[in-house]
Short mmCIF file of C-alpha atoms and ligand atoms in Angstrom, two decimals:
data_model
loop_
_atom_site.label_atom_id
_atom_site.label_comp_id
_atom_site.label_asym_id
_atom_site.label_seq_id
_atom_site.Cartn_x
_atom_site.Cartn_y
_atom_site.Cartn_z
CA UNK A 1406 4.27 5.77 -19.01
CA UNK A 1407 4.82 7.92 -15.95
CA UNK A 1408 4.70 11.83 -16.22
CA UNK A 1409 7.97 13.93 -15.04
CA UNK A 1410 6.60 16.62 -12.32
CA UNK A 1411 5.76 20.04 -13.10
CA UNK A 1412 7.63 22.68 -11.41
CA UNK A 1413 7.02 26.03 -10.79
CA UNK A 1414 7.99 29.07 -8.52
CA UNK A 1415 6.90 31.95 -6.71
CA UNK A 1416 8.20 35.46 -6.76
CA UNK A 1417 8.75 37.93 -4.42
CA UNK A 1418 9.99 41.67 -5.40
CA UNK A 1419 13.68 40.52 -5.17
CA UNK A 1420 12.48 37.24 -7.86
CA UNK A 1421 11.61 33.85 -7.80
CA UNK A 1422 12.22 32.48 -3.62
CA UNK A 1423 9.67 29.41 -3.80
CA UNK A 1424 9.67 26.23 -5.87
CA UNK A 1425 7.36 23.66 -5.39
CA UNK A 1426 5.01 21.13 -7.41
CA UNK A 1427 1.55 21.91 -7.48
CA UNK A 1428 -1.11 19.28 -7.06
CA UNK A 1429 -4.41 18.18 -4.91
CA UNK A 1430 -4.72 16.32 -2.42
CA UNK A 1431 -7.90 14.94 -0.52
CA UNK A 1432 -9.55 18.26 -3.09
CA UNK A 1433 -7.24 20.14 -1.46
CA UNK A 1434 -4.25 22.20 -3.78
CA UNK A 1435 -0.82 21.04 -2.12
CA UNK A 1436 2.46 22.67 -2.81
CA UNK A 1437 4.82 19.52 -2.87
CA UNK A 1438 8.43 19.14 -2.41
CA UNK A 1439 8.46 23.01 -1.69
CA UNK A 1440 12.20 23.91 -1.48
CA UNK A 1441 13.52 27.89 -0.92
CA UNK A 1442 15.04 29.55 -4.22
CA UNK A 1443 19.16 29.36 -3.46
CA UNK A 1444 20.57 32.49 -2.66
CA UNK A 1445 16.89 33.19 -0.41
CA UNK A 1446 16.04 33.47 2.74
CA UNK A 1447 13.39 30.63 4.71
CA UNK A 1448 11.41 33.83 5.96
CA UNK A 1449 10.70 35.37 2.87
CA UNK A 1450 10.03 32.08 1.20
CA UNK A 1451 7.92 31.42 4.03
CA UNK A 1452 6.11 35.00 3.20
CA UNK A 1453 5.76 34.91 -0.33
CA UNK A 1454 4.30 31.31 0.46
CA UNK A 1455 1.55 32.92 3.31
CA UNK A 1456 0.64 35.63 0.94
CA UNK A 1457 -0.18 33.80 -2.18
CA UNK A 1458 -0.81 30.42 -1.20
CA UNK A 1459 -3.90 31.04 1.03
CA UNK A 1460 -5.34 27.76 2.45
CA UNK A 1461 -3.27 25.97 0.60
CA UNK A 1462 -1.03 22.75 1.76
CA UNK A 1463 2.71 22.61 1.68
CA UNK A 1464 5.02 19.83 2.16
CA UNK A 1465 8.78 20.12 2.21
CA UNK A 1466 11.59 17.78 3.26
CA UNK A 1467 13.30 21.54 4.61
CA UNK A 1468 12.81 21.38 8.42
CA UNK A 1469 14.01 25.30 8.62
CA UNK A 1470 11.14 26.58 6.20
CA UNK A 1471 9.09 24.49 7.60
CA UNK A 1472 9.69 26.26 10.91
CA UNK A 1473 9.27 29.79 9.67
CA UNK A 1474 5.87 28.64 7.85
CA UNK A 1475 4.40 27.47 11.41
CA UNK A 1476 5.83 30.63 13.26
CA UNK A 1477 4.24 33.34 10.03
CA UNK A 1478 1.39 31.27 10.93
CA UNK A 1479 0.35 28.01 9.30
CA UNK A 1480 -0.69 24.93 11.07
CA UNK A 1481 1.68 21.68 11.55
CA UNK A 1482 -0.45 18.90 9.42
CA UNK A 1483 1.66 15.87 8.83
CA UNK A 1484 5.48 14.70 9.26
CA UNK A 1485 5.42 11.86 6.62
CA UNK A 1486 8.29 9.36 5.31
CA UNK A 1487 8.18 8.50 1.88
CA UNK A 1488 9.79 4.61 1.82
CA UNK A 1489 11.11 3.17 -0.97
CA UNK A 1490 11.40 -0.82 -2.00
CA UNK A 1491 13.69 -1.73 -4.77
CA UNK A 1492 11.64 -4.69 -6.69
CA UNK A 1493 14.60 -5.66 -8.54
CA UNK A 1494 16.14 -7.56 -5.55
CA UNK A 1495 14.61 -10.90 -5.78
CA UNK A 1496 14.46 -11.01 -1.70
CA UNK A 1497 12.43 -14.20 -0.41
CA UNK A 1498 8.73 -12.79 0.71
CA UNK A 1499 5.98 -14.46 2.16
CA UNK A 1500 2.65 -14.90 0.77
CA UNK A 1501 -1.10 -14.65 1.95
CA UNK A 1502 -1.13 -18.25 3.79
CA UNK A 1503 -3.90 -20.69 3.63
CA UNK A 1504 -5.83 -18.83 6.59
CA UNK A 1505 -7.12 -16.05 4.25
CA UNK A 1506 -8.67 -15.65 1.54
CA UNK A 1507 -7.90 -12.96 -1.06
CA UNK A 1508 -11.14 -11.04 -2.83
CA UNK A 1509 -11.08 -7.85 -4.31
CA UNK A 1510 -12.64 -4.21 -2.94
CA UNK A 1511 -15.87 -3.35 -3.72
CA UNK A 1512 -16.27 -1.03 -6.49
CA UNK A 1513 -19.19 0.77 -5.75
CA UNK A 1514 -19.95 2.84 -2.60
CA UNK A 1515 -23.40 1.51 -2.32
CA UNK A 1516 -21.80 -2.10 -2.09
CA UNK A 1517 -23.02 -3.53 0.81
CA UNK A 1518 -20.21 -5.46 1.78
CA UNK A 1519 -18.72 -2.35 2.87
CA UNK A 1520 -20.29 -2.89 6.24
CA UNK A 1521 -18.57 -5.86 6.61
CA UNK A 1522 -15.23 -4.14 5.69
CA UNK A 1523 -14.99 -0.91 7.54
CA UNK A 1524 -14.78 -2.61 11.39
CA UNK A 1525 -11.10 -3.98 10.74
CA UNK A 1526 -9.93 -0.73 8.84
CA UNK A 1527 -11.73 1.51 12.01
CA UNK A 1528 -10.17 -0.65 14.32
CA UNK A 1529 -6.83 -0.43 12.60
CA UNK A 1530 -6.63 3.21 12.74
CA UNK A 1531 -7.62 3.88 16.64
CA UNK A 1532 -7.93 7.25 17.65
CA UNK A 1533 -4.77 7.74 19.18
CA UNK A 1534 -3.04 6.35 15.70
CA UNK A 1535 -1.42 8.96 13.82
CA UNK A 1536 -3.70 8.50 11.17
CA UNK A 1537 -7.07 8.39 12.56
CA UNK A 1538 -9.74 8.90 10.40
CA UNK A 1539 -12.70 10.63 12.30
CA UNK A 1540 -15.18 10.92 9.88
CA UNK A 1541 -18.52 8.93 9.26
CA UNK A 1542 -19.25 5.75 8.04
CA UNK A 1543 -19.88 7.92 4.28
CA UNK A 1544 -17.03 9.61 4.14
CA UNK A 1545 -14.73 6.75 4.84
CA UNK A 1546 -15.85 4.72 2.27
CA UNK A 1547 -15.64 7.90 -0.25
CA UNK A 1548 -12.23 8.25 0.71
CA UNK A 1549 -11.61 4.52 0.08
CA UNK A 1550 -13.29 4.66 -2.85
CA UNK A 1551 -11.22 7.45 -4.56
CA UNK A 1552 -8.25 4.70 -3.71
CA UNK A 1553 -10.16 2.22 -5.43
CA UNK A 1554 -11.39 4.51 -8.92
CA UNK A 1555 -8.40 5.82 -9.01
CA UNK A 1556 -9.18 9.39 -8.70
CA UNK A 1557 -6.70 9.90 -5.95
CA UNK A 1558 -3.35 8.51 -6.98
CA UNK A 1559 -4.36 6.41 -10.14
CA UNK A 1560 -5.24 3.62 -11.35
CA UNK A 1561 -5.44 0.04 -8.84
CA UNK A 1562 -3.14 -1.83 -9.31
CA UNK A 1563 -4.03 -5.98 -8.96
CA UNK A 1564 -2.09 -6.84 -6.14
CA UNK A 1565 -5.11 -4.71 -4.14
CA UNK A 1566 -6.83 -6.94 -1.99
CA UNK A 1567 -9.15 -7.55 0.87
CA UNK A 1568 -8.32 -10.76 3.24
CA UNK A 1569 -11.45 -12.67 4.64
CA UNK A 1570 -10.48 -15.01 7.30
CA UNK A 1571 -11.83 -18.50 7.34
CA UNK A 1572 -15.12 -17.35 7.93
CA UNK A 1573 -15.68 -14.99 5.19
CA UNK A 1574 -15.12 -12.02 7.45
CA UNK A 1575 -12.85 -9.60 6.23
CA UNK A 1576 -9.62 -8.76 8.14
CA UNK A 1577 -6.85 -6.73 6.11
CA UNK A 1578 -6.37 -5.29 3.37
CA UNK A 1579 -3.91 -3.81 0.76
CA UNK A 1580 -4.54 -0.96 -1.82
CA UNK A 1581 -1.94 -0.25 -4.46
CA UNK A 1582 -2.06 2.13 -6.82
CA UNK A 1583 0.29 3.09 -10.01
CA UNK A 1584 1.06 6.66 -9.43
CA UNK A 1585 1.62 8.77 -12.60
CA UNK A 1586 4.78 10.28 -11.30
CA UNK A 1587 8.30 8.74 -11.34
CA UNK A 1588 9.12 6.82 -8.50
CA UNK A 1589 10.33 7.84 -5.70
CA UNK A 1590 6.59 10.16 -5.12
CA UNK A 1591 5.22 7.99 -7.96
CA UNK A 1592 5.14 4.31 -9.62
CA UNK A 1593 3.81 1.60 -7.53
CA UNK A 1594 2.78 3.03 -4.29
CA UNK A 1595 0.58 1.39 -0.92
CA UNK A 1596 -1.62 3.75 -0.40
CA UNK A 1597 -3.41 2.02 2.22
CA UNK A 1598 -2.69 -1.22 4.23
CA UNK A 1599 -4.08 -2.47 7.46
CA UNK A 1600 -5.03 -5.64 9.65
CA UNK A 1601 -7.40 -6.10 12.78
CA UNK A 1602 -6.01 -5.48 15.85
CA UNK A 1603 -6.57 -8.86 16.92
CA UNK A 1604 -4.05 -10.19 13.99
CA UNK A 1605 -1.08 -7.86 15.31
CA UNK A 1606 2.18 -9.78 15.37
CA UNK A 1607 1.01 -12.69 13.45
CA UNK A 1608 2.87 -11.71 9.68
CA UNK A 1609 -0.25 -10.57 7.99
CA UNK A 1610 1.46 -7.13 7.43
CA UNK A 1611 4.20 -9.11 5.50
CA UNK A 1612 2.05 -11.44 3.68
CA UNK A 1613 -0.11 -8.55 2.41
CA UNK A 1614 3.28 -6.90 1.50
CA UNK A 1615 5.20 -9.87 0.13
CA UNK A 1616 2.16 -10.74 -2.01
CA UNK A 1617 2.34 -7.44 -3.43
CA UNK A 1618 5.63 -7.25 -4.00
CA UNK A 1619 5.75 -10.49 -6.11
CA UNK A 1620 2.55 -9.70 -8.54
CA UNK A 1621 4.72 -6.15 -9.48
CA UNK A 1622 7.48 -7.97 -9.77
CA UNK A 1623 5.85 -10.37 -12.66
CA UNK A 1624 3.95 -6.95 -14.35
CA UNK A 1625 7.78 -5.96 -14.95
CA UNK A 1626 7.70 -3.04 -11.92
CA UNK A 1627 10.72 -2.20 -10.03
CA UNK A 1628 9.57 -0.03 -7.50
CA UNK A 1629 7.08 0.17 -4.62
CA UNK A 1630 6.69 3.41 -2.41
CA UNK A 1631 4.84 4.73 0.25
CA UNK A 1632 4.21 7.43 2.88
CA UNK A 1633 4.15 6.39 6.61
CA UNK A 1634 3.66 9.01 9.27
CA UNK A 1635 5.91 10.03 12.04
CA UNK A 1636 5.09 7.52 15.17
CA UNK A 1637 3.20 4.90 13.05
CA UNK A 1638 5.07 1.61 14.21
CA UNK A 1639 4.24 0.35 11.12
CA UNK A 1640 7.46 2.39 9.40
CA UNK A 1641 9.18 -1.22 11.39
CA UNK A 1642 7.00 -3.33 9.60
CA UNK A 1643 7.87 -1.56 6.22
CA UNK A 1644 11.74 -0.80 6.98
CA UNK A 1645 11.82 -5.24 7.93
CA UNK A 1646 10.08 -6.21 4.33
CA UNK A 1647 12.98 -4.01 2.45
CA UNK A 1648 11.66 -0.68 2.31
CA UNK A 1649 14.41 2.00 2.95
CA UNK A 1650 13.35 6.21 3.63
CA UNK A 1651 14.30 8.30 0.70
CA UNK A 1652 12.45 11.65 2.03
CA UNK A 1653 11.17 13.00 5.33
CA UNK A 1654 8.87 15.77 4.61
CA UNK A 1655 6.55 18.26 6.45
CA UNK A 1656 3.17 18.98 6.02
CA UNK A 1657 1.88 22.31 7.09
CA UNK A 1658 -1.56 24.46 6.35
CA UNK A 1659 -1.36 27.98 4.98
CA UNK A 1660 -3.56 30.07 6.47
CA UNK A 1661 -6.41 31.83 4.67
CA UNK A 1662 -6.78 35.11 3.18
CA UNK A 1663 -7.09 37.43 5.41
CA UNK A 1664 -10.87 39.37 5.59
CA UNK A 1665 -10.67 42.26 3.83
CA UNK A 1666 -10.88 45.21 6.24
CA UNK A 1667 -13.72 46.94 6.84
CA UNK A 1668 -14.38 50.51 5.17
CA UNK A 1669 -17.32 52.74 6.12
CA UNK A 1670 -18.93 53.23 3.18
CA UNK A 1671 -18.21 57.29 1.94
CA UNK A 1672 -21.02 59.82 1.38
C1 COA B 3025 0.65 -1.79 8.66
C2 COA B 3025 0.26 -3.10 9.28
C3 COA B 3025 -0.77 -3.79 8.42
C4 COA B 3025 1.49 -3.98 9.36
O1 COA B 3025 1.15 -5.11 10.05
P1 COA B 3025 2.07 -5.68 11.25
O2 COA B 3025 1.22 -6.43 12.15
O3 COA B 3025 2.86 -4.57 11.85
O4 COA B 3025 3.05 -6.52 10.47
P2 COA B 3025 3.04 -8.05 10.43
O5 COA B 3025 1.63 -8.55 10.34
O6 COA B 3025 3.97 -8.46 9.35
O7 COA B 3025 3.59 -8.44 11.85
C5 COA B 3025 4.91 -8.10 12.18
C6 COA B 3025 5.21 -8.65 13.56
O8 COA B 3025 4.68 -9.96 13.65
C7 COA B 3025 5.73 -10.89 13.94
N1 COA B 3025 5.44 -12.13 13.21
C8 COA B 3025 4.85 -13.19 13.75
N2 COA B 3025 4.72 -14.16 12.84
C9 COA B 3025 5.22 -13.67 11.67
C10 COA B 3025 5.37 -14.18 10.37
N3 COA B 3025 4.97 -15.43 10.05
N4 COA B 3025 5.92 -13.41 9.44
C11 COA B 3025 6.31 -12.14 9.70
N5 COA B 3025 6.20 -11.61 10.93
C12 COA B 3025 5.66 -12.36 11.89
C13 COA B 3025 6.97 -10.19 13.50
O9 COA B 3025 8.07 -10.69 14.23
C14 COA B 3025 6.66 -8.78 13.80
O10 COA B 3025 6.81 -8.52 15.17
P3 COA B 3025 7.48 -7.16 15.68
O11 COA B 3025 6.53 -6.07 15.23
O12 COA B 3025 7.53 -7.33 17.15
O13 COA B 3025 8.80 -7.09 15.00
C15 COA B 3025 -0.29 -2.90 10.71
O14 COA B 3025 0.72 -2.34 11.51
C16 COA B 3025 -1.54 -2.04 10.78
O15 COA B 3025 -2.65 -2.44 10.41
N6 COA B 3025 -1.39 -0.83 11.32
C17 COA B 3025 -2.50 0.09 11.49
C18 COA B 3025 -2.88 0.75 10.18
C19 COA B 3025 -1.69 1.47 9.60
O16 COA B 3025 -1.01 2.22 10.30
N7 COA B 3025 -1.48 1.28 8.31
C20 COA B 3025 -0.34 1.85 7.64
C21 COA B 3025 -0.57 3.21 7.16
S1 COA B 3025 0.91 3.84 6.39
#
């Protein structure tokens, strides 16, 4: 069953100028696929946004109130693209070949083998990629692990795996999860996919993928999304195994409440 999004608006004195979706993200509330009321104006959307959004995130495919967000202040966070693969084209895809093996993600953080794991998905995600992830040993494995309970996007779906190379080390990895939403923000949806460095070039991208793709296909899915950020090669990867872009969108940060001025107290 997947759940239709909830809308809602903001108001200014002249009426609603804001639409958006609210959700969280990373613990953080996001106001998604933020679009200005017709009729209004990109600065006062981006006001009415500033004022009663503090330190809130907002993402919007509209490049113009994304603009007037960043000059009223707020800080440029992501420009992602939201790819979309139609499942219901039975296009030849390659498998995980006899190099790998497949073996599914820990599901504890305490797991042990998550030593052994987080070298390829580190070295995957350099720090001059797009997506770097600079925290701690910790934290990355929290973040993977709200992937793998599905507290982030929902529940994993089986076509998650973790590829060990021929001597048990792991290399790659896919996470999946079935997003509540209708597709194209929800359904099916990679939330996370990488290979070593050392495998670039050599089609485990599009085994990973193609695996995927054929176990949603036989649990009756039709649909498989993602979001790739702007300048992440892999979009090439994605846009060559059938994935087309259906949104651009742009993430900025709201900035906080301002500090209430100071008053001397009266006598
Ligand atoms: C996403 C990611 C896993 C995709 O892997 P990839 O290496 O780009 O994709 P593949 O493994 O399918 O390799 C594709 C390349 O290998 C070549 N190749 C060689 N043998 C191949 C084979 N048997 N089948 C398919 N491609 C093959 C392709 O021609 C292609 O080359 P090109 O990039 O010059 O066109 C990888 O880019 C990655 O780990 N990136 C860093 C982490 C990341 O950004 N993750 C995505 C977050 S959204």
């Amino acid at each position: 069953m997947t759940i239709a999004l909830t809308w809602t608006a903001l108001a200014d004195g002249d009426g609603p100028v804001l639409r958006y979706v609210p959700e969280l993200r990373d613990g953080t509330p996001i106001a998604d696929l933020a679009c200005i009321v017709r009729g209004r104006s990109a600065a006062d959307a981006a006001h009415a946004a500033i004022a009663q959004l503090p330190a809130w995130l907002l993402a919007t495919e509209d490049t113009i109130l994304a603009a007037a967000l960043v000059r009223s202040g707020a800080a440029p966070k992501r420009h992602a693209i939201v790819m979309q693969c139609d499942l219901r084209i039975n296009a030849p895809v390659l498998d995980v070949d006899s190099r790998f093996t497949c073996v599914d993600l820990p599901d504890s953080p305490a797991d042990p083998q998550w030593t052994a794991i987080l070298p390829s998905w580190r070295a995957a995600f350099p720090s001059d990629h797009p997506d770097h992830f600079a925290g701690d040993d910790d934290t990355a494995i929290a973040f993977i692990m709200r992937l793998v309970d599905g507290t982030e996007l929902g529940p994993l779906h089986r076509s998650t795996t973790l590829l060990l190379d021929s001597s048990g080390v792991p290399v790659a990895g896919i996470m999946v999860n079935i997003r509540p939403q209708d597709p194209p923000l929800g359904g099916p949806w990679i939330a996370d996919i990488w290979r070593d460095p050392s495998l670039r070039g050599t089609g485990v991208g599009a085994m990973l993928i193609g695996r995927a793709r054929r176990l949603l296909r036989e649990d009756g899915q039709v649909s498989l999304g993602l979001a790739v950020t702007a300048g992440n090669p892999a979009r090439h990867t994605y846009a060559g195994q059938g994935f087309s872009t259906v949104i651009e969108s742009q993430t900025v940060l709201l900035p906080p409440a301002p500090e209430p001025a100071f008053q001397f107290p009266s006598r």
